[in-house]
GROMACS .gro file of C-alpha atoms in nm:
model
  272
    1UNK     CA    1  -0.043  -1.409  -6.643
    2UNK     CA    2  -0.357  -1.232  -6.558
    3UNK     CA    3  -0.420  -1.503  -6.346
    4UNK     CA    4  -0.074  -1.465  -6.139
    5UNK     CA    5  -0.097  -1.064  -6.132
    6UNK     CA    6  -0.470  -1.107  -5.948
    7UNK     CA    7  -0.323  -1.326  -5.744
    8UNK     CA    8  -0.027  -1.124  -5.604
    9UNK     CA    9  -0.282  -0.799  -5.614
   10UNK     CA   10  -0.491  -0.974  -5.365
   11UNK     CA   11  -0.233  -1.099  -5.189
   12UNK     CA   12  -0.096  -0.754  -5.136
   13UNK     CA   13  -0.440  -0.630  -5.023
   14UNK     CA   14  -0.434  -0.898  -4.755
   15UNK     CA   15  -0.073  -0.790  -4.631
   16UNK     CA   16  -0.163  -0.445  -4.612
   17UNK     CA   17  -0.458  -0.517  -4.436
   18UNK     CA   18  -0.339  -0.743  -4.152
   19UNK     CA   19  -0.021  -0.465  -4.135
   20UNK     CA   20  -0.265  -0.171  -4.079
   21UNK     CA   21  -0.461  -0.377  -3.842
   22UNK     CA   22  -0.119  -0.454  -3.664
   23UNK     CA   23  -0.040  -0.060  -3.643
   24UNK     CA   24  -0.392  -0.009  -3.550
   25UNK     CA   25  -0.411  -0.266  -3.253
   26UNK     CA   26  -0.030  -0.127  -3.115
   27UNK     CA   27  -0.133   0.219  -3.119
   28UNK     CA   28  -0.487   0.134  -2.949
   29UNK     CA   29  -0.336  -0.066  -2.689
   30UNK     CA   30  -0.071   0.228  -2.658
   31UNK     CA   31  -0.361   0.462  -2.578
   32UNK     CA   32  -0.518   0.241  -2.389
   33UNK     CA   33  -0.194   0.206  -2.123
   34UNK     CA   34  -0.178   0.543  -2.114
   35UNK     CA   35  -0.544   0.607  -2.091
   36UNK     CA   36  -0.532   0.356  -1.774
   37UNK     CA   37  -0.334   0.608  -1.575
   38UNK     CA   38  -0.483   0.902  -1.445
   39UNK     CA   39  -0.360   1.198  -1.190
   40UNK     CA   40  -0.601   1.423  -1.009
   41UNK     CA   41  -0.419   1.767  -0.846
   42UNK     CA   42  -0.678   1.711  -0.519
   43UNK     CA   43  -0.615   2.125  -0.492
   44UNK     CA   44  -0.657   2.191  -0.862
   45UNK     CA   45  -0.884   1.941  -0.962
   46UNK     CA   46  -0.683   1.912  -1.313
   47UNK     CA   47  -0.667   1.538  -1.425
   48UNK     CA   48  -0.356   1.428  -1.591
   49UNK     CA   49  -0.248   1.111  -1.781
   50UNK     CA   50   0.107   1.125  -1.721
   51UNK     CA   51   0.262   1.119  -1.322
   52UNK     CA   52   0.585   1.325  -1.407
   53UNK     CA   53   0.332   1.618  -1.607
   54UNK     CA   54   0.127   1.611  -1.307
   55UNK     CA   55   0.408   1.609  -1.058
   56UNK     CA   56   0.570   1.953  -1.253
   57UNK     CA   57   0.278   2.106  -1.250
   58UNK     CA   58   0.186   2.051  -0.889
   59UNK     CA   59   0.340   2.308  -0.566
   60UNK     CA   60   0.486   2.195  -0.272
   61UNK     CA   61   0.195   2.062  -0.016
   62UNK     CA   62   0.000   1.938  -0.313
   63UNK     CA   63  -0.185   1.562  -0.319
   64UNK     CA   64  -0.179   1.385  -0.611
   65UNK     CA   65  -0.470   1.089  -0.599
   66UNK     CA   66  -0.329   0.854  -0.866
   67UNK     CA   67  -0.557   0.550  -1.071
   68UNK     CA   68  -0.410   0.250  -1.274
   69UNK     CA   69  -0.081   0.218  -1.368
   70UNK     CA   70   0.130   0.430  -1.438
   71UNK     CA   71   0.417   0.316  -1.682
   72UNK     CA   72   0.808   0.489  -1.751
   73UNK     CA   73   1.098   0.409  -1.901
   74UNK     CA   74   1.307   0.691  -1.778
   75UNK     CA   75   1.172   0.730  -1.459
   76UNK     CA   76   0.954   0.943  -1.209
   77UNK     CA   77   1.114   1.264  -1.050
   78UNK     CA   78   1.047   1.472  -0.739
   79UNK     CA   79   1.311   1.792  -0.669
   80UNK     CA   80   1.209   1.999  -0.378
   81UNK     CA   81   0.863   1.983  -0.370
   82UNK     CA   82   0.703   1.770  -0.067
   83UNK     CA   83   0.430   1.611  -0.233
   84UNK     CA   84   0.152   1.357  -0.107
   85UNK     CA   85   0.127   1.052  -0.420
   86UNK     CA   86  -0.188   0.856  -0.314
   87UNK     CA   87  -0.396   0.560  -0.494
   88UNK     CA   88  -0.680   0.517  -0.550
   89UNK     CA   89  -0.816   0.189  -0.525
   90UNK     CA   90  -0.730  -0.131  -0.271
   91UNK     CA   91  -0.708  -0.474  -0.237
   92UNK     CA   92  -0.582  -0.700   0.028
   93UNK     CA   93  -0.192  -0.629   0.159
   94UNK     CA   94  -0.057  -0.757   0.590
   95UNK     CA   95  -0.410  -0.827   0.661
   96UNK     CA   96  -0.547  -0.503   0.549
   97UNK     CA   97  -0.550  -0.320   0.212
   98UNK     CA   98  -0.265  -0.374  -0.072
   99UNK     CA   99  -0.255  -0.118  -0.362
  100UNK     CA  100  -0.410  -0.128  -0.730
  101UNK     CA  101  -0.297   0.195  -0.818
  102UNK     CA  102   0.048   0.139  -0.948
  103UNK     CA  103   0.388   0.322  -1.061
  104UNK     CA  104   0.587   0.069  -1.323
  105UNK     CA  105   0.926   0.098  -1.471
  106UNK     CA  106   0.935  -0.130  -1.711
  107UNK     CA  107   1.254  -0.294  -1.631
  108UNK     CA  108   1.428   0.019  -1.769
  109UNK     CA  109   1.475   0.276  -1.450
  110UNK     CA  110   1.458   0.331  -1.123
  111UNK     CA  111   1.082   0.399  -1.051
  112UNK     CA  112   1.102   0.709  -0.825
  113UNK     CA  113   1.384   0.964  -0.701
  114UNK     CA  114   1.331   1.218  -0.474
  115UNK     CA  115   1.590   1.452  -0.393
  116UNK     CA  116   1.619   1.704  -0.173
  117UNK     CA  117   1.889   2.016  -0.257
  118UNK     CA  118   1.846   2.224   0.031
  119UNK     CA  119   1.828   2.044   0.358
  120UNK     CA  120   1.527   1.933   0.555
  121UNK     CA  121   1.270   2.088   0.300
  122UNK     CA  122   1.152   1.799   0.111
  123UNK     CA  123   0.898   1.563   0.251
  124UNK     CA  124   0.713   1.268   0.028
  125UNK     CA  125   0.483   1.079   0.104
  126UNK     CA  126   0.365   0.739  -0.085
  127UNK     CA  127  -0.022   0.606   0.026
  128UNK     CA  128  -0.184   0.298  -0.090
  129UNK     CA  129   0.064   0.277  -0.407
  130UNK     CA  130   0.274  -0.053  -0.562
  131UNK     CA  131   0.605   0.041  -0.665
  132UNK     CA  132   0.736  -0.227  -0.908
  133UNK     CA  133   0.993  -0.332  -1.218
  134UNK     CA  134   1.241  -0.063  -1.163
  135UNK     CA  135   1.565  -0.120  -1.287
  136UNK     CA  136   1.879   0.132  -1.169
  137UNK     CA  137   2.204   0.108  -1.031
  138UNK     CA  138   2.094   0.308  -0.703
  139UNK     CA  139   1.737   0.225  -0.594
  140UNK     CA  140   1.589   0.003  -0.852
  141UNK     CA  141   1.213   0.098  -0.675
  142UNK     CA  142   1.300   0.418  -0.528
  143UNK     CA  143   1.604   0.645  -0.492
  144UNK     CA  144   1.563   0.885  -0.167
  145UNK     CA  145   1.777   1.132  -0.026
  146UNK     CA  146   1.492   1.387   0.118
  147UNK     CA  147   1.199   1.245   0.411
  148UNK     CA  148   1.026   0.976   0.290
  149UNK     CA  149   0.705   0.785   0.432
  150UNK     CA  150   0.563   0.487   0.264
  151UNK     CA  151   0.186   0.397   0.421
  152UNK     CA  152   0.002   0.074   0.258
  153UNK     CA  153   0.247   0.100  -0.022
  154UNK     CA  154   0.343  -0.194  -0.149
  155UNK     CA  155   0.751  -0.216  -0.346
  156UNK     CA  156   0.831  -0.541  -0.498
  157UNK     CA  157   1.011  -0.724  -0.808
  158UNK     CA  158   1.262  -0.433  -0.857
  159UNK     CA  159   1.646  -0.480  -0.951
  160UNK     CA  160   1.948  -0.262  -0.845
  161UNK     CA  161   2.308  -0.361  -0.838
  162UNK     CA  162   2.231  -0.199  -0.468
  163UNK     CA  163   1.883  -0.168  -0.298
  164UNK     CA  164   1.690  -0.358  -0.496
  165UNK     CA  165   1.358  -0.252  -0.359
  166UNK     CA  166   1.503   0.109  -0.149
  167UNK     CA  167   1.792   0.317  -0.184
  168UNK     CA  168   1.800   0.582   0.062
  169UNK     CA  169   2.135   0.768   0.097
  170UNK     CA  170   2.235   1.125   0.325
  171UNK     CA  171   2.433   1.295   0.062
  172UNK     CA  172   2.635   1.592   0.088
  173UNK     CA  173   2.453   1.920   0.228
  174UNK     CA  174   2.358   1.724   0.383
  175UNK     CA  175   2.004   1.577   0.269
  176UNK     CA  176   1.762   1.458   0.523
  177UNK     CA  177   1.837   1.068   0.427
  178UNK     CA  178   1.553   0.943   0.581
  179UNK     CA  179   1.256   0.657   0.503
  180UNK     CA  180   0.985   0.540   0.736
  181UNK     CA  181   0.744   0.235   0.633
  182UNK     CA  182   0.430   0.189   0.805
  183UNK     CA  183   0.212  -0.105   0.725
  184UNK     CA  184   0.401  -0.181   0.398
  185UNK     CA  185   0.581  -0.449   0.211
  186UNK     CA  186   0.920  -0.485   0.084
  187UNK     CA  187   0.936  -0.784  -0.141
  188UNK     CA  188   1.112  -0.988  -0.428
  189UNK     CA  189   1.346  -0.718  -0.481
  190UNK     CA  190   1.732  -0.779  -0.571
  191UNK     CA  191   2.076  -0.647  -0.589
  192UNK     CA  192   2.355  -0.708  -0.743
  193UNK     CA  193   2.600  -0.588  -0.463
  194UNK     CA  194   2.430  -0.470  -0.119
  195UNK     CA  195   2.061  -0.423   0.020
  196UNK     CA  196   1.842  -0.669  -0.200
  197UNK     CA  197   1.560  -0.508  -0.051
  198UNK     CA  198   1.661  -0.173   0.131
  199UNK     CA  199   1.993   0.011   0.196
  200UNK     CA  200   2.044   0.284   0.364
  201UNK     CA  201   2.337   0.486   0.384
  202UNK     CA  202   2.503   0.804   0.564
  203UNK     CA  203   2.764   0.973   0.703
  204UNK     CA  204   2.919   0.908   1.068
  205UNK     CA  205   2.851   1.311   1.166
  206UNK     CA  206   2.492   1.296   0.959
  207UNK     CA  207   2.349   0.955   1.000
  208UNK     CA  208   2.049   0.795   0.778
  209UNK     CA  209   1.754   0.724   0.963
  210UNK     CA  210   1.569   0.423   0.853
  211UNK     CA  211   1.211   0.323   1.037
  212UNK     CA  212   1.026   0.016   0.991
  213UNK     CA  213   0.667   0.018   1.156
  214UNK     CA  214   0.430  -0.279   1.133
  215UNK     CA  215   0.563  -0.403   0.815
  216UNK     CA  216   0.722  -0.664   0.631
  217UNK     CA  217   1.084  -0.705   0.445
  218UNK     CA  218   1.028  -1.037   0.274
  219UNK     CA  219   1.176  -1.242  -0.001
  220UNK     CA  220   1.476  -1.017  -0.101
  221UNK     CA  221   1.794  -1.129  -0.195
  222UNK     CA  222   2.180  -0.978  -0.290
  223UNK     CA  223   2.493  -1.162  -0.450
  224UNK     CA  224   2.650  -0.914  -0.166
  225UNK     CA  225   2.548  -0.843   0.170
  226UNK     CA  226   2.214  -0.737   0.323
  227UNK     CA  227   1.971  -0.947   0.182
  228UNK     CA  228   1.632  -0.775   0.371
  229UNK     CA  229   1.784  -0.466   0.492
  230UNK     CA  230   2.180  -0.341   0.481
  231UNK     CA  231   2.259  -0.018   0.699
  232UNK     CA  232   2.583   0.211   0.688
  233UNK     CA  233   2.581   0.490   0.950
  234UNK     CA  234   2.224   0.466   1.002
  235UNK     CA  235   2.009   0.486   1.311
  236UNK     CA  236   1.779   0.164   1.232
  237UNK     CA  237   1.451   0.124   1.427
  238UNK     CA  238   1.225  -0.156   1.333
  239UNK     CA  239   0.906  -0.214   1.580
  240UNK     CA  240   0.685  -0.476   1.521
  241UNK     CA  241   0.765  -0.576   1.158
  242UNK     CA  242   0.922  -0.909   1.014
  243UNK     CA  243   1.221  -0.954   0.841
  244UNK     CA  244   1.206  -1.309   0.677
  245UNK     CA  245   1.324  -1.507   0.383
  246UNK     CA  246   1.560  -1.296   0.270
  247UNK     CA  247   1.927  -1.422   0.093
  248UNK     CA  248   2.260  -1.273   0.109
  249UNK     CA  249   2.636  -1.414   0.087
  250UNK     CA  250   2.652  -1.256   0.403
  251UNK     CA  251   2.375  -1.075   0.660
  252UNK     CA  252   2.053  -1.267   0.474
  253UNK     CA  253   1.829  -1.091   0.690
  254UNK     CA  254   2.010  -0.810   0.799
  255UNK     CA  255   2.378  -0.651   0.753
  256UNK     CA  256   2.478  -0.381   0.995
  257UNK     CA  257   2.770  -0.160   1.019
  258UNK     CA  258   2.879   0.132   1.217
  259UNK     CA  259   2.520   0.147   1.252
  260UNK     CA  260   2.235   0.172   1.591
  261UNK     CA  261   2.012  -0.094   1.561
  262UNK     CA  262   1.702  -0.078   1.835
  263UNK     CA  263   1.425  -0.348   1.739
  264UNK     CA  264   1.131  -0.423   1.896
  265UNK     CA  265   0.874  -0.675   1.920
  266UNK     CA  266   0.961  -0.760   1.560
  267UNK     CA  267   1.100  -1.149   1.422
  268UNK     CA  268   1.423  -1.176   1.194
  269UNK     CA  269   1.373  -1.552   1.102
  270UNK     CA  270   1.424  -1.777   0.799
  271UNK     CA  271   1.701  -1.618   0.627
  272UNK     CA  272   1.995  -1.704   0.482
   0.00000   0.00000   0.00000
């Protein structure tokens, strides 16, 4: 008997052990996740560990220098306040640099929505930055409906049931509804219904404007229509960018409607 109840005592010691261990190595490698990101206010100089802290705390016309990844599970959040989000950090992306610094949504939420309340006020821009795993109905990447320019910024593997990768929309106000890319990539996103890697939406008397500059919509796809790109009352100008490999039941590379289209030295090949 003495025998058994030494047994089951050390047995017990062992469990407990390799449990508080367990806890131990989960909350370490919590700390360390969170310890990877890091925000710098360039005007304030305050450091942060947490993007949506450092975007409250921050006043319109501030740049926010961002390191490592930064995770969420409910999402990031501008609300009129133009903002400059820039990373830190580079590797290879179109020939030139690609982004390490990183915003992540962990399959659970759209990554970033800007919006804009009071017309033509709110202007965002994303540098050097990979926008990846968001998960929403509208905008699995990004949800805009304010001015929004994406330079070096990379947006891929994100889910919506429409824009996968973009969802930018003029809503009522009206909003400013408007995206440029500029030596960017739009890639492996998907959709559900429309735009597996970018919709954009407006209104026939207050159009979207969506701008594609020396960048690439590749590898998209949506059960619906648009596979690359889908436009709805939007004035669409793509110059010297490639639209390729994209899948959709209808419009693989690109669906228009009601929209102006004006494209320039740019290829729209290998889609279905």
């Amino acid at each position: 008997m003495d025998m058994l109840f030494s047994k089951l005592k050390g047995m017990f010691f062992i469990n407990s052990f390799i449990g508080l261990f367990a806890i131990f190595f989960m909350l370490a490698s919590a700390e360390q996740a969170h310890a990877d990101c890091q925000i710098k206010n360039k005007r304030t100089e305050i450091i942060y560990t947490d993007l949506q802290t450092a975007i409250n705390a921050a006043i319109s016309g501030d740049t926010l220098l961002v390191k490592g990844k930064c995770e969420t599970s409910v999402g990031f959040t501008i609300v009129d306040k133009s903002l400059t989000i820039k990373g830190v950090g580079s590797r290879r992306l179109l020939g030139r640099h690609s982004p390490s610094a990183t915003l992540d949504g962990n399959y659970a939420a759209t990554v970033l929505t800007i919006t804009e309340n009071t017309p033509n006020t709110v202007f965002v821009i994303l540098e050097n930055l990979k926008i990846e795993n968001g998960n929403g109905g509208a905008g699995g990447g990004i949800n805009n409906n304010a001015t929004l320019i994406l330079e070096h910024t990379h947006v891929v593997d994100n889910h919506a049931f429409s824009g996968g990768g973009i969802f930018n929309v003029v809503t009522a106000g009206p909003s400013a509804g408007s995206v440029t890319l500029i030596h960017s990539k739009v890639e492996r996103n998907t959709a559900d219904f429309t735009g597996g890697g970018i919709i954009a939406t407006g209104f026939i008397e207050n159009r979207a404007v969506l701008n594609v500059q020396r960048s690439e919509i590749e590898h998209n796809s949506a059960i619906g229509l648009g596979g690359g790109i889908a436009v709805i009352n939007t004035n669409l100008f793509v110059d010297r960018s490639q639209i390729s490999h994209n899948r959709g039941s209808s419009g693989g590379g690109l669906l228009n409607e009601a929209s102006l289209a004006v494209l320039k030295r740019s290829r729209i090949d290998s889609n279905t």
